[in-house]
């Protein structure tokens, strides 16, 4: 399995609090992605990174920010969590634009 | 939305039958990829087809790509109960960075 770890795996938080999810890789892959998965919507891209400090928005980026200060870590922050951000969050990595992506096991986030 | 579409949303077949899933996308692509997800798990890569390829095989999997129609299909031959899962297509834009997924097809293979 590709060396990709998401933490935490489960989290319950209150509306209005900030939350940070971490994706850590040991593969030295250039690309990293954050997706959310909700019933009926498949996987939707939140933010992605194509290098250290190089990030861009995906299709559902409102309310989320990211940072990548090191190759191995890609952080997703919910600035002020809302119930609509209750979801399963997946991180993925990819070595290049010509290769497949490898996924973490997911983080189940519940905002109450 | 830049998401592609997958069709059908759900497919139920008997063991031994073939399963075909279709995917459409909206942008110019570098490659198209298919993934599988078992319930409660992360996605696992199945096969990648480049924009200059029209067909690719891997074991019981056959993928086709028609860039003029912006569509792809995944065929699983001689299906097994263990093939029961959700299947997603993902397209890699020509720019190379963004990887966009479709909404998935839930395949159920009945023993």
mmCIF file of C-alpha atoms in Angstrom:
data_model
loop_
_atom_site.group_PDB
_atom_site.id
_atom_site.type_symbol
_atom_site.label_atom_id
_atom_site.label_comp_id
_atom_site.label_asym_id
_atom_site.label_seq_id
_atom_site.Cartn_x
_atom_site.Cartn_y
_atom_site.Cartn_z
ATOM 1 C CA UNK A 1 0.000 0.000 0.000
ATOM 2 C CA UNK A 2 1.119 3.535 -0.735
ATOM 3 C CA UNK A 3 2.373 5.335 2.344
ATOM 4 C CA UNK A 4 -0.472 7.726 2.955
ATOM 5 C CA UNK A 5 -1.999 8.375 6.346
ATOM 6 C CA UNK A 6 -4.939 10.522 7.292
ATOM 7 C CA UNK A 7 -5.516 11.797 10.802
ATOM 8 C CA UNK A 8 -7.734 11.772 12.657
ATOM 9 C CA UNK A 9 -9.812 8.909 11.279
ATOM 10 C CA UNK A 10 -12.930 10.056 13.089
ATOM 11 C CA UNK A 11 -13.858 13.400 14.592
ATOM 12 C CA UNK A 12 -16.934 14.975 16.086
ATOM 13 C CA UNK A 13 -16.858 18.719 16.448
ATOM 14 C CA UNK A 14 -19.226 21.541 17.227
ATOM 15 C CA UNK A 15 -20.548 24.084 14.769
ATOM 16 C CA UNK A 16 -18.358 27.145 14.582
ATOM 17 C CA UNK A 17 -15.118 25.522 15.694
ATOM 18 C CA UNK A 18 -12.051 25.283 13.465
ATOM 19 C CA UNK A 19 -10.948 21.799 12.444
ATOM 20 C CA UNK A 20 -7.744 20.639 10.783
ATOM 21 C CA UNK A 21 -7.350 17.335 9.000
ATOM 22 C CA UNK A 22 -3.914 16.038 8.174
ATOM 23 C CA UNK A 23 -2.690 14.003 5.236
ATOM 24 C CA UNK A 24 0.819 12.598 5.496
ATOM 25 C CA UNK A 25 2.671 10.733 2.748
ATOM 26 C CA UNK A 26 5.973 8.917 2.659
ATOM 27 C CA UNK A 27 6.103 8.522 -1.151
ATOM 28 C CA UNK A 28 7.524 11.937 -2.055
ATOM 29 C CA UNK A 29 4.694 12.390 -4.571
ATOM 30 C CA UNK A 30 4.241 15.824 -6.079
ATOM 31 C CA UNK A 31 0.450 16.026 -6.194
ATOM 32 C CA UNK A 32 -1.879 15.893 -3.207
ATOM 33 C CA UNK A 33 -5.651 16.222 -3.146
ATOM 34 C CA UNK A 34 -8.482 16.640 -0.679
ATOM 35 C CA UNK A 35 -11.925 15.315 -1.582
ATOM 36 C CA UNK A 36 -15.182 15.009 0.251
ATOM 37 C CA UNK A 37 -17.587 12.157 -0.357
ATOM 38 C CA UNK A 38 -21.301 12.495 0.227
ATOM 39 C CA UNK A 39 -24.159 10.228 -0.859
ATOM 40 C CA UNK A 40 -25.350 11.124 -4.339
ATOM 41 C CA UNK A 41 -22.321 13.293 -5.117
ATOM 42 C CA UNK A 42 -19.439 10.903 -5.513
ATOM 43 C CA UNK A 43 -16.094 12.514 -4.739
ATOM 44 C CA UNK A 44 -15.846 16.262 -5.036
ATOM 45 C CA UNK A 45 -12.522 18.046 -5.153
ATOM 46 C CA UNK A 46 -11.975 20.593 -2.392
ATOM 47 C CA UNK A 47 -8.381 21.725 -2.908
ATOM 48 C CA UNK A 48 -5.276 20.282 -4.438
ATOM 49 C CA UNK A 49 -1.547 20.881 -4.417
ATOM 50 C CA UNK A 50 1.000 20.504 -7.194
ATOM 51 C CA UNK A 51 4.041 21.238 -5.058
ATOM 52 C CA UNK A 52 5.190 22.750 -1.806
ATOM 53 C CA UNK A 53 3.253 25.980 -1.244
ATOM 54 C CA UNK A 54 1.496 25.498 -4.605
ATOM 55 C CA UNK A 55 -2.205 24.938 -4.108
ATOM 56 C CA UNK A 56 -5.402 25.619 -5.995
ATOM 57 C CA UNK A 57 -9.126 25.452 -5.416
ATOM 58 C CA UNK A 58 -11.358 22.620 -6.447
ATOM 59 C CA UNK A 59 -15.078 22.713 -7.096
ATOM 60 C CA UNK A 60 -16.249 22.898 -3.458
ATOM 61 C CA UNK A 61 -13.586 25.037 -1.785
ATOM 62 C CA UNK A 62 -15.800 27.526 0.091
ATOM 63 C CA UNK A 63 -15.254 27.240 3.845
ATOM 64 C CA UNK A 64 -12.004 25.296 3.445
ATOM 65 C CA UNK A 65 -8.356 26.284 3.322
ATOM 66 C CA UNK A 66 -5.226 24.221 2.821
ATOM 67 C CA UNK A 67 -1.531 24.443 3.423
ATOM 68 C CA UNK A 68 1.441 22.501 2.191
ATOM 69 C CA UNK A 69 4.688 23.633 3.788
ATOM 70 C CA UNK A 70 6.422 20.278 3.256
ATOM 71 C CA UNK A 71 6.193 17.711 0.496
ATOM 72 C CA UNK A 72 4.853 15.077 2.861
ATOM 73 C CA UNK A 73 2.053 16.997 4.576
ATOM 74 C CA UNK A 74 -1.151 18.512 3.205
ATOM 75 C CA UNK A 75 -3.449 20.086 5.777
ATOM 76 C CA UNK A 76 -7.141 20.810 5.279
ATOM 77 C CA UNK A 77 -8.706 23.376 7.596
ATOM 78 C CA UNK A 78 -12.369 24.044 8.099
ATOM 79 C CA UNK A 79 -12.248 27.587 9.295
ATOM 80 C CA UNK A 80 -15.594 27.519 11.098
ATOM 81 C CA UNK A 81 -17.240 24.124 10.818
ATOM 82 C CA UNK A 82 -20.861 23.909 9.701
ATOM 83 C CA UNK A 83 -23.248 20.956 9.645
ATOM 84 C CA UNK A 84 -23.054 20.917 5.824
ATOM 85 C CA UNK A 85 -19.397 19.959 6.177
ATOM 86 C CA UNK A 86 -20.310 16.679 7.831
ATOM 87 C CA UNK A 87 -18.798 14.228 5.387
ATOM 88 C CA UNK A 88 -16.106 11.675 4.722
ATOM 89 C CA UNK A 89 -12.883 13.339 3.643
ATOM 90 C CA UNK A 90 -10.317 11.572 1.494
ATOM 91 C CA UNK A 91 -6.769 12.549 0.761
ATOM 92 C CA UNK A 92 -5.048 11.308 -2.379
ATOM 93 C CA UNK A 93 -1.524 11.513 -3.760
ATOM 94 C CA UNK A 94 -0.134 11.179 -7.247
ATOM 95 C CA UNK A 95 3.446 11.071 -8.465
ATOM 96 C CA UNK A 96 2.772 12.879 -11.710
ATOM 97 C CA UNK A 97 0.035 13.971 -14.067
ATOM 98 C CA UNK A 98 0.500 10.732 -15.986
ATOM 99 C CA UNK A 99 0.022 8.310 -13.103
ATOM 100 C CA UNK A 100 -2.728 7.015 -10.889
ATOM 101 C CA UNK A 101 -3.693 8.370 -7.494
ATOM 102 C CA UNK A 102 -3.456 6.574 -4.189
ATOM 103 C CA UNK A 103 -6.009 7.208 -1.510
ATOM 104 C CA UNK A 104 -5.951 7.384 2.247
ATOM 105 C CA UNK A 105 -8.486 5.523 4.336
ATOM 106 C CA UNK A 106 -10.625 8.591 4.907
ATOM 107 C CA UNK A 107 -11.657 10.782 7.821
ATOM 108 C CA UNK A 108 -15.246 10.736 8.976
ATOM 109 C CA UNK A 109 -16.115 14.203 10.248
ATOM 110 C CA UNK A 110 -19.354 14.971 12.037
ATOM 111 C CA UNK A 111 -20.278 18.552 12.822
ATOM 112 C CA UNK A 112 -23.000 18.852 15.484
ATOM 113 C CA UNK B 1 -20.002 21.469 -11.781
ATOM 114 C CA UNK B 2 -16.961 20.021 -13.456
ATOM 115 C CA UNK B 3 -17.798 16.547 -12.323
ATOM 116 C CA UNK B 4 -18.343 13.969 -14.984
ATOM 117 C CA UNK B 5 -21.369 11.762 -15.070
ATOM 118 C CA UNK B 6 -21.581 8.022 -14.694
ATOM 119 C CA UNK B 7 -24.255 5.764 -15.959
ATOM 120 C CA UNK B 8 -25.958 3.791 -14.625
ATOM 121 C CA UNK B 9 -25.995 4.971 -11.032
ATOM 122 C CA UNK B 10 -26.707 1.418 -9.903
ATOM 123 C CA UNK B 11 -26.368 -1.946 -11.615
ATOM 124 C CA UNK B 12 -27.409 -5.355 -10.319
ATOM 125 C CA UNK B 13 -26.363 -8.512 -12.180
ATOM 126 C CA UNK B 14 -25.867 -12.219 -11.627
ATOM 127 C CA UNK B 15 -22.493 -13.820 -11.128
ATOM 128 C CA UNK B 16 -20.925 -14.737 -14.461
ATOM 129 C CA UNK B 17 -22.580 -11.896 -16.363
ATOM 130 C CA UNK B 18 -20.711 -8.920 -17.756
ATOM 131 C CA UNK B 19 -21.058 -5.456 -16.258
ATOM 132 C CA UNK B 20 -20.685 -2.271 -18.288
ATOM 133 C CA UNK B 21 -20.377 1.180 -16.775
ATOM 134 C CA UNK B 22 -20.165 4.419 -18.708
ATOM 135 C CA UNK B 23 -18.574 7.731 -17.895
ATOM 136 C CA UNK B 24 -18.700 11.140 -19.540
ATOM 137 C CA UNK B 25 -16.513 14.137 -18.851
ATOM 138 C CA UNK B 26 -16.416 17.790 -19.805
ATOM 139 C CA UNK B 27 -12.844 18.946 -20.401
ATOM 140 C CA UNK B 28 -9.850 18.031 -22.518
ATOM 141 C CA UNK B 29 -7.991 15.269 -20.755
ATOM 142 C CA UNK B 30 -4.514 13.865 -20.391
ATOM 143 C CA UNK B 31 -5.820 10.525 -19.161
ATOM 144 C CA UNK B 32 -8.856 8.854 -17.668
ATOM 145 C CA UNK B 33 -8.754 6.512 -14.703
ATOM 146 C CA UNK B 34 -11.113 4.013 -13.117
ATOM 147 C CA UNK B 35 -11.268 3.268 -9.418
ATOM 148 C CA UNK B 36 -13.092 0.860 -7.180
ATOM 149 C CA UNK B 37 -14.367 1.495 -3.666
ATOM 150 C CA UNK B 38 -15.561 -1.142 -1.286
ATOM 151 C CA UNK B 39 -18.036 0.021 1.325
ATOM 152 C CA UNK B 40 -16.393 2.136 4.005
ATOM 153 C CA UNK B 41 -12.963 2.015 2.401
ATOM 154 C CA UNK B 42 -10.717 4.258 0.334
ATOM 155 C CA UNK B 43 -10.568 4.123 -3.444
ATOM 156 C CA UNK B 44 -8.278 1.709 -5.236
ATOM 157 C CA UNK B 45 -6.948 2.356 -8.713
ATOM 158 C CA UNK B 46 -7.951 -0.169 -11.394
ATOM 159 C CA UNK B 47 -6.774 1.058 -14.759
ATOM 160 C CA UNK B 48 -5.545 4.213 -16.528
ATOM 161 C CA UNK B 49 -6.055 4.988 -20.202
ATOM 162 C CA UNK B 50 -4.233 7.825 -21.927
ATOM 163 C CA UNK B 51 -5.914 10.280 -24.250
ATOM 164 C CA UNK B 52 -4.145 8.796 -27.286
ATOM 165 C CA UNK B 53 -5.332 5.266 -26.451
ATOM 166 C CA UNK B 54 -8.701 3.855 -27.454
ATOM 167 C CA UNK B 55 -8.827 0.594 -25.551
ATOM 168 C CA UNK B 56 -6.993 -1.047 -22.691
ATOM 169 C CA UNK B 57 -7.246 -4.403 -20.942
ATOM 170 C CA UNK B 58 -6.271 -5.592 -17.501
ATOM 171 C CA UNK B 59 -7.357 -9.084 -16.515
ATOM 172 C CA UNK B 60 -11.164 -9.132 -16.624
ATOM 173 C CA UNK B 61 -11.323 -5.366 -17.132
ATOM 174 C CA UNK B 62 -11.661 -3.646 -20.488
ATOM 175 C CA UNK B 63 -11.710 0.129 -20.775
ATOM 176 C CA UNK B 64 -12.503 2.146 -23.870
ATOM 177 C CA UNK B 65 -12.052 5.847 -24.440
ATOM 178 C CA UNK B 66 -13.705 8.041 -27.059
ATOM 179 C CA UNK B 67 -12.255 11.533 -26.791
ATOM 180 C CA UNK B 68 -14.500 12.864 -29.570
ATOM 181 C CA UNK B 69 -17.532 12.021 -27.438
ATOM 182 C CA UNK B 70 -15.754 12.699 -24.131
ATOM 183 C CA UNK B 71 -16.788 9.310 -22.853
ATOM 184 C CA UNK B 72 -15.334 6.095 -21.486
ATOM 185 C CA UNK B 73 -16.666 2.700 -20.556
ATOM 186 C CA UNK B 74 -15.533 0.017 -18.137
ATOM 187 C CA UNK B 75 -16.438 -3.589 -18.862
ATOM 188 C CA UNK B 76 -16.008 -6.261 -16.203
ATOM 189 C CA UNK B 77 -16.313 -9.703 -17.725
ATOM 190 C CA UNK B 78 -17.446 -12.871 -15.947
ATOM 191 C CA UNK B 79 -18.358 -10.936 -12.820
ATOM 192 C CA UNK B 80 -17.989 -12.371 -9.333
ATOM 193 C CA UNK B 81 -19.725 -11.574 -6.066
ATOM 194 C CA UNK B 82 -16.423 -10.065 -4.905
ATOM 195 C CA UNK B 83 -16.743 -7.431 -7.655
ATOM 196 C CA UNK B 84 -19.584 -5.845 -5.687
ATOM 197 C CA UNK B 85 -18.419 -2.278 -5.041
ATOM 198 C CA UNK B 86 -18.742 1.288 -6.259
ATOM 199 C CA UNK B 87 -16.835 2.169 -9.412
ATOM 200 C CA UNK B 88 -15.668 5.681 -10.247
ATOM 201 C CA UNK B 89 -14.094 7.254 -13.267
ATOM 202 C CA UNK B 90 -11.727 10.183 -12.891
ATOM 203 C CA UNK B 91 -10.335 12.445 -15.546
ATOM 204 C CA UNK B 92 -6.995 14.211 -15.461
ATOM 205 C CA UNK B 93 -7.200 17.530 -17.225
ATOM 206 C CA UNK B 94 -4.758 18.430 -19.953
ATOM 207 C CA UNK B 95 -3.167 20.979 -17.609
ATOM 208 C CA UNK B 96 -2.197 17.975 -15.506
ATOM 209 C CA UNK B 97 -3.079 19.057 -12.003
ATOM 210 C CA UNK B 98 -6.762 18.576 -11.415
ATOM 211 C CA UNK B 99 -8.195 15.059 -11.004
ATOM 212 C CA UNK B 100 -11.987 15.112 -11.175
ATOM 213 C CA UNK B 101 -14.236 12.191 -10.281
ATOM 214 C CA UNK B 102 -17.642 11.176 -11.487
ATOM 215 C CA UNK B 103 -20.500 10.279 -9.175
ATOM 216 C CA UNK B 104 -19.924 6.548 -9.401
ATOM 217 C CA UNK B 105 -21.805 3.379 -10.260
ATOM 218 C CA UNK B 106 -22.860 0.999 -7.501
ATOM 219 C CA UNK B 107 -22.404 -2.535 -8.825
ATOM 220 C CA UNK B 108 -24.035 -5.470 -7.071
ATOM 221 C CA UNK B 109 -23.149 -8.961 -8.250
ATOM 222 C CA UNK B 110 -25.564 -11.562 -6.929
ATOM 223 C CA UNK B 111 -24.231 -15.062 -6.274
#
